[in-house]
XYZ file of C-alpha atoms in Angstrom:
436
model
C 0.119 -0.010 -0.017
C 1.307 3.386 -0.909
C 1.854 5.766 2.068
C 1.852 8.832 -0.071
C -1.676 8.261 -1.457
C -3.870 6.188 0.890
C -6.923 4.623 -0.773
C -10.089 6.651 -0.653
C -12.260 3.429 -0.027
C -11.025 3.614 3.413
C -12.647 6.989 4.184
C -16.522 7.126 4.979
C -18.746 9.404 2.887
C -18.836 13.013 3.765
C -21.929 14.276 5.562
C -23.954 16.929 3.860
C -27.095 18.946 4.927
C -29.311 16.764 2.664
C -28.715 13.507 4.722
C -26.266 11.756 7.070
C -23.239 9.918 5.886
C -23.714 6.354 4.380
C -21.711 4.980 7.209
C -20.853 6.275 10.591
C -18.104 4.152 11.628
C -14.981 5.864 12.703
C -11.958 5.942 10.641
C -9.407 3.238 12.081
C -5.801 3.760 11.887
C -4.389 1.967 8.992
C -0.562 2.583 9.826
C 1.432 1.891 12.702
C 2.090 5.356 13.714
C 2.941 6.597 17.427
C 0.161 8.553 19.047
C 0.704 11.909 18.305
C -0.160 14.766 20.656
C -2.608 17.379 19.275
C -1.348 20.704 18.815
C -2.203 23.360 21.348
C -4.023 26.559 20.574
C -1.057 28.565 21.380
C 1.141 26.629 19.193
C -1.231 27.179 16.090
C 0.464 30.241 15.180
C 3.076 30.740 12.389
C 5.602 32.032 14.991
C 5.519 29.074 17.523
C 4.444 26.255 15.077
C 6.584 23.148 14.686
C 5.185 22.282 11.275
C 7.106 23.150 8.000
C 5.530 25.381 5.111
C 4.152 23.480 2.149
C 2.635 23.826 -1.340
C -1.017 22.983 -2.011
C -0.362 19.657 -3.666
C 2.097 18.308 -1.158
C -0.230 19.641 1.695
C -3.201 17.992 0.347
C -1.336 14.676 0.257
C -0.254 15.097 3.694
C -3.837 15.881 4.999
C -5.199 12.709 3.352
C -2.492 10.786 5.090
C -3.261 12.352 8.461
C -6.852 11.683 8.121
C -6.441 8.053 7.086
C -3.847 7.479 9.746
C -6.415 8.209 12.314
C -4.271 10.716 14.415
C -7.226 12.858 15.218
C -10.568 11.406 16.368
C -12.613 14.091 14.772
C -10.929 13.802 11.409
C -12.852 12.308 8.368
C -13.997 12.854 4.756
C -15.530 16.214 5.507
C -11.961 17.248 6.788
C -10.456 16.376 3.211
C -13.230 18.144 1.526
C -12.713 21.283 3.297
C -9.002 20.881 2.736
C -9.489 20.341 -0.895
C -11.584 23.591 -1.036
C -8.655 25.522 0.779
C -5.929 23.937 -1.519
C -7.820 25.124 -4.713
C -7.593 28.704 -3.472
C -4.113 28.590 -1.983
C -0.951 30.631 -3.210
C 0.903 28.063 -5.279
C 4.270 29.005 -3.779
C 3.732 30.012 -0.334
C 0.596 28.003 0.540
C -1.382 31.069 1.751
C -5.312 31.268 1.623
C -8.157 33.517 2.704
C -10.356 31.657 5.085
C -13.879 32.931 3.789
C -16.114 30.864 5.903
C -19.260 31.762 3.730
C -17.465 30.789 0.375
C -16.398 27.401 2.014
C -19.904 26.750 3.074
C -21.444 27.405 -0.227
C -18.879 25.516 -2.226
C -18.589 22.240 0.105
C -22.422 22.092 0.974
C -21.542 21.708 4.647
C -22.758 23.779 7.461
C -20.995 26.757 9.003
C -20.396 24.801 12.294
C -19.046 21.643 10.337
C -16.530 23.891 8.510
C -15.426 25.679 11.659
C -15.092 22.239 13.408
C -13.090 20.663 10.649
C -10.888 23.739 10.214
C -10.115 23.489 13.804
C -9.290 19.728 13.289
C -6.656 20.639 10.678
C -5.089 23.153 12.982
C -4.857 20.725 15.835
C -3.385 18.045 13.371
C -0.742 20.824 12.655
C -1.804 21.142 9.069
C -2.891 24.766 9.443
C -1.302 27.770 11.029
C -2.602 31.302 11.583
C -0.928 33.996 9.434
C -3.339 36.683 10.134
C -6.034 36.457 12.793
C -9.319 37.926 11.433
C -11.332 40.170 13.417
C -14.955 41.732 13.097
C -13.623 45.189 14.055
C -14.649 47.810 11.562
C -11.569 49.070 9.685
C -13.411 51.305 7.090
C -13.031 54.986 7.025
C -16.105 56.932 8.331
C -18.693 57.136 5.528
C -17.454 53.775 3.883
C -18.720 50.418 3.792
C -18.224 47.945 6.797
C -14.868 46.118 6.378
C -13.400 43.501 8.660
C -9.982 41.784 8.891
C -9.998 38.357 6.957
C -8.366 35.300 8.525
C -5.420 34.032 6.445
C -4.194 30.425 6.952
C -0.800 28.754 5.995
C -0.454 25.315 4.652
C 1.937 23.319 6.722
C 2.982 19.741 7.208
C 3.470 18.307 10.657
C 6.613 16.460 12.055
C 4.492 13.269 12.433
C 4.144 12.992 8.513
C 7.880 13.565 7.920
C 8.928 11.215 10.646
C 6.623 8.491 9.101
C 7.866 8.883 5.711
C 11.582 9.353 6.481
C 12.146 12.800 5.569
C 15.318 14.656 6.640
C 14.728 18.262 7.238
C 17.015 21.314 7.681
C 15.849 24.253 9.576
C 13.138 24.345 12.302
C 9.525 25.402 12.430
C 7.827 27.086 9.662
C 10.926 27.678 7.574
C 12.199 24.033 7.664
C 12.759 22.284 4.422
C 13.254 18.690 3.158
C 16.794 18.036 2.557
C 16.812 14.240 1.997
C 15.344 10.862 3.034
C 16.342 8.024 5.367
C 16.811 4.606 3.814
C 13.586 3.490 5.204
C 11.858 6.578 3.643
C 13.638 5.808 0.293
C 11.954 2.433 0.392
C 8.650 3.687 1.084
C 8.831 6.230 -1.610
C 10.064 3.601 -4.197
C 7.074 1.323 -3.109
C 4.583 4.268 -3.495
C 5.824 5.326 -6.955
C 5.755 1.660 -8.057
C 2.282 1.176 -6.892
C 1.108 4.459 -8.367
C 2.841 3.453 -11.905
C 1.132 0.046 -11.648
C -2.209 1.719 -10.977
C -1.922 4.129 -13.850
C -1.095 1.156 -16.211
C -3.998 -0.867 -15.045
C -6.050 2.124 -15.653
C -4.792 2.582 -19.100
C -5.344 -1.255 -19.900
C -8.818 -1.015 -18.525
C -9.649 1.999 -20.799
C -8.159 0.272 -24.010
C -10.178 -2.942 -23.232
C -13.319 -0.911 -22.981
C -12.703 0.963 -26.217
C -11.855 -2.182 -28.026
C -15.074 -3.835 -26.754
C -17.222 -1.096 -27.880
C -15.524 -1.191 -31.513
C -15.893 -4.905 -31.716
C -19.447 -5.467 -30.580
C -21.423 -6.225 -33.555
C -24.812 -8.303 -33.956
C -24.112 -11.902 -34.360
C -25.782 -13.656 -37.187
C -25.700 -17.420 -38.124
C -24.021 -18.014 -41.563
C -26.287 -19.891 -44.171
C -24.104 -22.586 -45.747
C -27.024 -24.722 -47.074
C -26.566 -26.479 -50.476
C -27.753 -24.545 -53.613
C -30.323 -26.183 -55.917
C -29.357 -25.574 -59.377
C -31.547 -28.177 -61.104
C -34.026 -25.843 -62.520
C -31.298 -23.904 -64.475
C -29.796 -26.881 -66.208
C -31.895 -26.513 -69.382
C -31.389 -22.795 -69.836
C -29.063 -21.046 -72.243
C -26.129 -18.999 -71.165
C -26.490 -15.266 -70.968
C -26.090 -13.390 -74.380
C -23.654 -10.655 -74.767
C -24.939 -7.197 -74.755
C -25.862 -4.313 -72.400
C -27.961 -5.109 -69.324
C -28.366 -1.735 -67.967
C -30.152 0.869 -69.831
C -27.474 3.358 -69.461
C -26.882 6.134 -72.099
C -23.779 5.932 -74.020
C -20.944 8.103 -72.862
C -20.128 11.020 -75.026
C -16.437 11.335 -74.656
C -16.132 14.352 -77.128
C -18.111 16.601 -74.678
C -16.150 15.826 -71.552
C -19.070 14.562 -69.466
C -17.671 11.210 -68.443
C -18.480 10.988 -64.656
C -17.987 14.660 -64.395
C -20.853 17.199 -63.421
C -21.445 19.775 -65.863
C -20.997 22.551 -63.443
C -17.497 21.511 -62.403
C -16.493 20.659 -66.027
C -17.748 23.835 -67.384
C -16.153 26.323 -64.692
C -12.829 27.709 -65.403
C -9.681 27.011 -63.123
C -9.158 29.645 -60.585
C -6.025 31.753 -61.647
C -3.237 31.543 -59.442
C -2.216 34.588 -57.577
C 0.702 36.720 -58.948
C 3.839 36.340 -56.857
C 4.341 39.414 -54.524
C 7.038 41.832 -55.860
C 8.813 44.272 -53.730
C 9.826 47.624 -54.971
C 12.422 50.149 -53.940
C 11.731 53.828 -53.064
C 12.812 54.807 -56.407
C 10.433 52.607 -58.340
C 12.914 49.842 -59.402
C 12.308 46.270 -58.445
C 13.928 45.145 -55.379
C 16.344 42.270 -56.066
C 17.218 38.911 -53.842
C 20.628 40.591 -53.238
C 19.459 43.707 -51.666
C 17.057 41.580 -49.487
C 20.105 39.331 -48.340
C 22.214 42.549 -47.729
C 19.298 44.056 -45.529
C 18.739 40.756 -43.584
C 22.552 40.636 -42.979
C 22.522 44.070 -41.344
C 19.175 43.192 -39.286
C 21.106 40.032 -38.140
C 23.620 42.405 -36.467
C 21.093 45.103 -35.193
C 18.560 42.700 -33.593
C 21.110 41.141 -30.774
C 21.869 44.903 -29.774
C 18.328 46.130 -29.402
C 16.611 44.017 -26.784
C 12.973 45.160 -27.681
C 13.394 44.052 -31.287
C 14.283 40.470 -30.565
C 10.727 39.149 -30.515
C 10.421 39.886 -34.121
C 11.578 37.910 -37.104
C 14.226 38.908 -39.371
C 12.277 39.615 -42.451
C 9.571 41.787 -40.944
C 12.473 43.785 -39.332
C 14.184 43.995 -42.747
C 11.080 45.402 -44.317
C 10.598 47.994 -41.513
C 14.192 49.163 -41.718
C 14.352 49.337 -45.512
C 14.327 53.178 -45.450
C 17.464 53.277 -43.575
C 19.166 50.403 -45.108
C 18.381 51.819 -48.817
C 19.823 55.123 -47.437
C 23.274 53.522 -46.850
C 23.077 53.303 -43.123
C 25.124 50.369 -41.523
C 24.341 48.289 -38.343
C 26.001 50.679 -35.972
C 24.177 53.543 -37.237
C 20.769 51.798 -37.165
C 21.396 50.655 -33.670
C 22.341 54.010 -32.540
C 19.026 55.386 -34.139
C 16.915 52.549 -32.275
C 18.636 53.397 -28.887
C 18.006 57.185 -29.213
C 14.298 56.563 -29.048
C 14.933 55.691 -25.402
C 12.136 52.982 -25.085
C 11.369 51.815 -21.499
C 8.742 49.397 -22.663
C 8.694 46.369 -25.270
C 6.488 46.775 -28.218
C 4.192 43.931 -28.919
C 4.968 44.408 -32.668
C 8.522 45.883 -33.115
C 8.185 45.948 -36.895
C 5.177 47.974 -37.088
C 6.315 50.305 -34.320
C 9.513 50.886 -36.222
C 7.444 51.748 -39.384
C 5.261 54.101 -37.509
C 8.309 55.928 -35.880
C 10.053 56.200 -39.219
C 6.898 57.489 -41.002
C 6.489 59.951 -38.160
C 10.116 61.199 -38.823
C 9.676 61.352 -42.532
C 6.323 63.334 -42.054
C 8.143 65.918 -39.679
C 10.939 66.271 -42.132
C 8.629 66.804 -44.944
C 6.636 69.413 -42.949
C 9.891 71.249 -41.950
C 10.917 71.419 -45.709
C 7.618 72.672 -46.641
C 7.895 75.559 -43.972
C 11.281 76.643 -45.168
C 10.116 76.677 -48.819
C 7.015 78.922 -47.740
C 9.361 81.210 -45.724
C 11.690 81.543 -48.721
C 14.644 80.073 -47.139
C 17.357 79.091 -49.520
C 19.980 76.905 -47.928
C 22.337 77.236 -50.894
C 22.131 81.001 -50.978
C 22.766 81.146 -47.163
C 25.859 78.993 -47.250
C 27.226 80.628 -50.396
C 29.378 83.072 -48.579
C 31.269 80.335 -46.783
C 31.679 78.004 -49.875
C 32.502 80.423 -52.791
C 36.390 81.093 -53.024
C 36.861 84.732 -51.804
C 40.599 85.710 -51.036
C 39.582 89.221 -50.149
C 37.343 87.796 -47.204
C 40.120 85.711 -46.022
C 42.502 88.756 -45.828
C 39.843 90.858 -44.066
C 39.545 88.235 -41.475
C 43.243 88.017 -40.991
C 43.606 91.841 -40.792
C 40.977 92.022 -38.210
C 42.714 89.105 -36.291
C 45.919 90.852 -36.332
C 44.456 94.106 -34.943
C 42.796 92.296 -32.229
C 45.973 90.448 -31.229
C 47.940 93.750 -31.258
C 45.450 95.419 -28.981
C 45.458 92.537 -26.655
C 49.212 92.432 -26.488
C 49.340 96.188 -25.741
C 46.701 95.853 -22.907
C 48.750 92.940 -21.419
C 51.992 95.123 -21.475
C 50.268 97.880 -19.743
C 49.368 95.475 -17.080
C 52.750 94.124 -16.689
C 51.805 90.772 -17.942
C 54.192 89.657 -20.640
C 53.849 86.827 -22.932
C 55.846 83.417 -21.953
C 57.376 83.492 -25.366
C 59.388 85.855 -27.330
C 57.215 85.355 -30.600
C 55.005 88.188 -31.596
C 51.818 86.671 -33.176
C 50.562 90.108 -34.236
C 53.714 91.041 -35.945
C 54.020 87.848 -37.628
C 50.586 88.130 -38.936
C 51.045 91.651 -40.136
C 54.244 90.770 -42.042
C 52.271 87.946 -43.867
C 49.570 90.261 -44.883
C 52.067 92.879 -46.400
C 53.656 90.006 -48.366
C 50.303 88.939 -49.686
C 49.272 92.452 -50.673
C 52.489 93.230 -52.327
């Protein structure tokens, strides 16, 4: 018999408000477990408990074991029913659950007094601890609806369960953890796993047998193997050659041989034309251009984390305005990082297309505004681009006069230059040579 999953047949039926249980016999201990002292009320708190924290599934297995082992005289199938309702609502990692007496009564069909009694049984078994003590004191602000404090329980496994199954623990109390098993516990675990595996295999074999029986069930009919009397057909002539079915002749020329006229006369659906990609200048995009764009995208995607959920081809299509403009992977990466995204778009390719469209629209609007204002960039920069020697000489003369004035002011203040070179004199001599 598996200790991890005791058979349900040893539990009497749960009592419900509609009627009493089918049997009233008490649950007899089925394991040789030493008598465990019930947990006192002061030790049912998370601070003083000797039980360890557990997850819902392991906790429910331990509760079934505790009930079947008969460690509490008041434990029974209703205890397991209440525990199953609590485990369905528990936090999966920490095993915390809000009590909710009214909800448990509604879901289980038990009375409020019965639910309270079996929750007390779970606490005395060491399977539940108080995390937060509930109170009916009104905590709502003035003018708000009445609000009380909810009771929160924590799922725990008592030491009796770990001792019987040979669990080795590290730590103590609520923070204790299973760190290994004893040799006896290993044997019990192997036996339990073997029993569960055999039960699953037996269940599968039963299901296959039932399915095979349902498929093979047919109405049995006796086979008639009586002799055939052919005496009356002895004087008859054999069948003559010819057609026996009055079927019209097949007109092969019209193409109607076993083919409906509607299907024979309809035209075949034309195949859709292959999709052709075009460049911005109107030329057809070649496979080499697509491969080059994908090669750039392969370098960009690992460097921009919010683009990694998108495929290479959608990103290549979205970044075509940049790759066609001659941008390399570093420039595109810097551009994407400059957007300073603190969130991950669900569709990165669509987001990139939208941002590039916004930038293009902004640039177009700026160009239209400059054209309306009469701004000519070529005319504005012509003075700096056209070769004008006299402009350079004028600038150098102004620099020479300024440096001479600066040197005279420094000399008046007694601040001489650190070097003997006179920049103003050198520049004036250069200008005289150029003028000559």
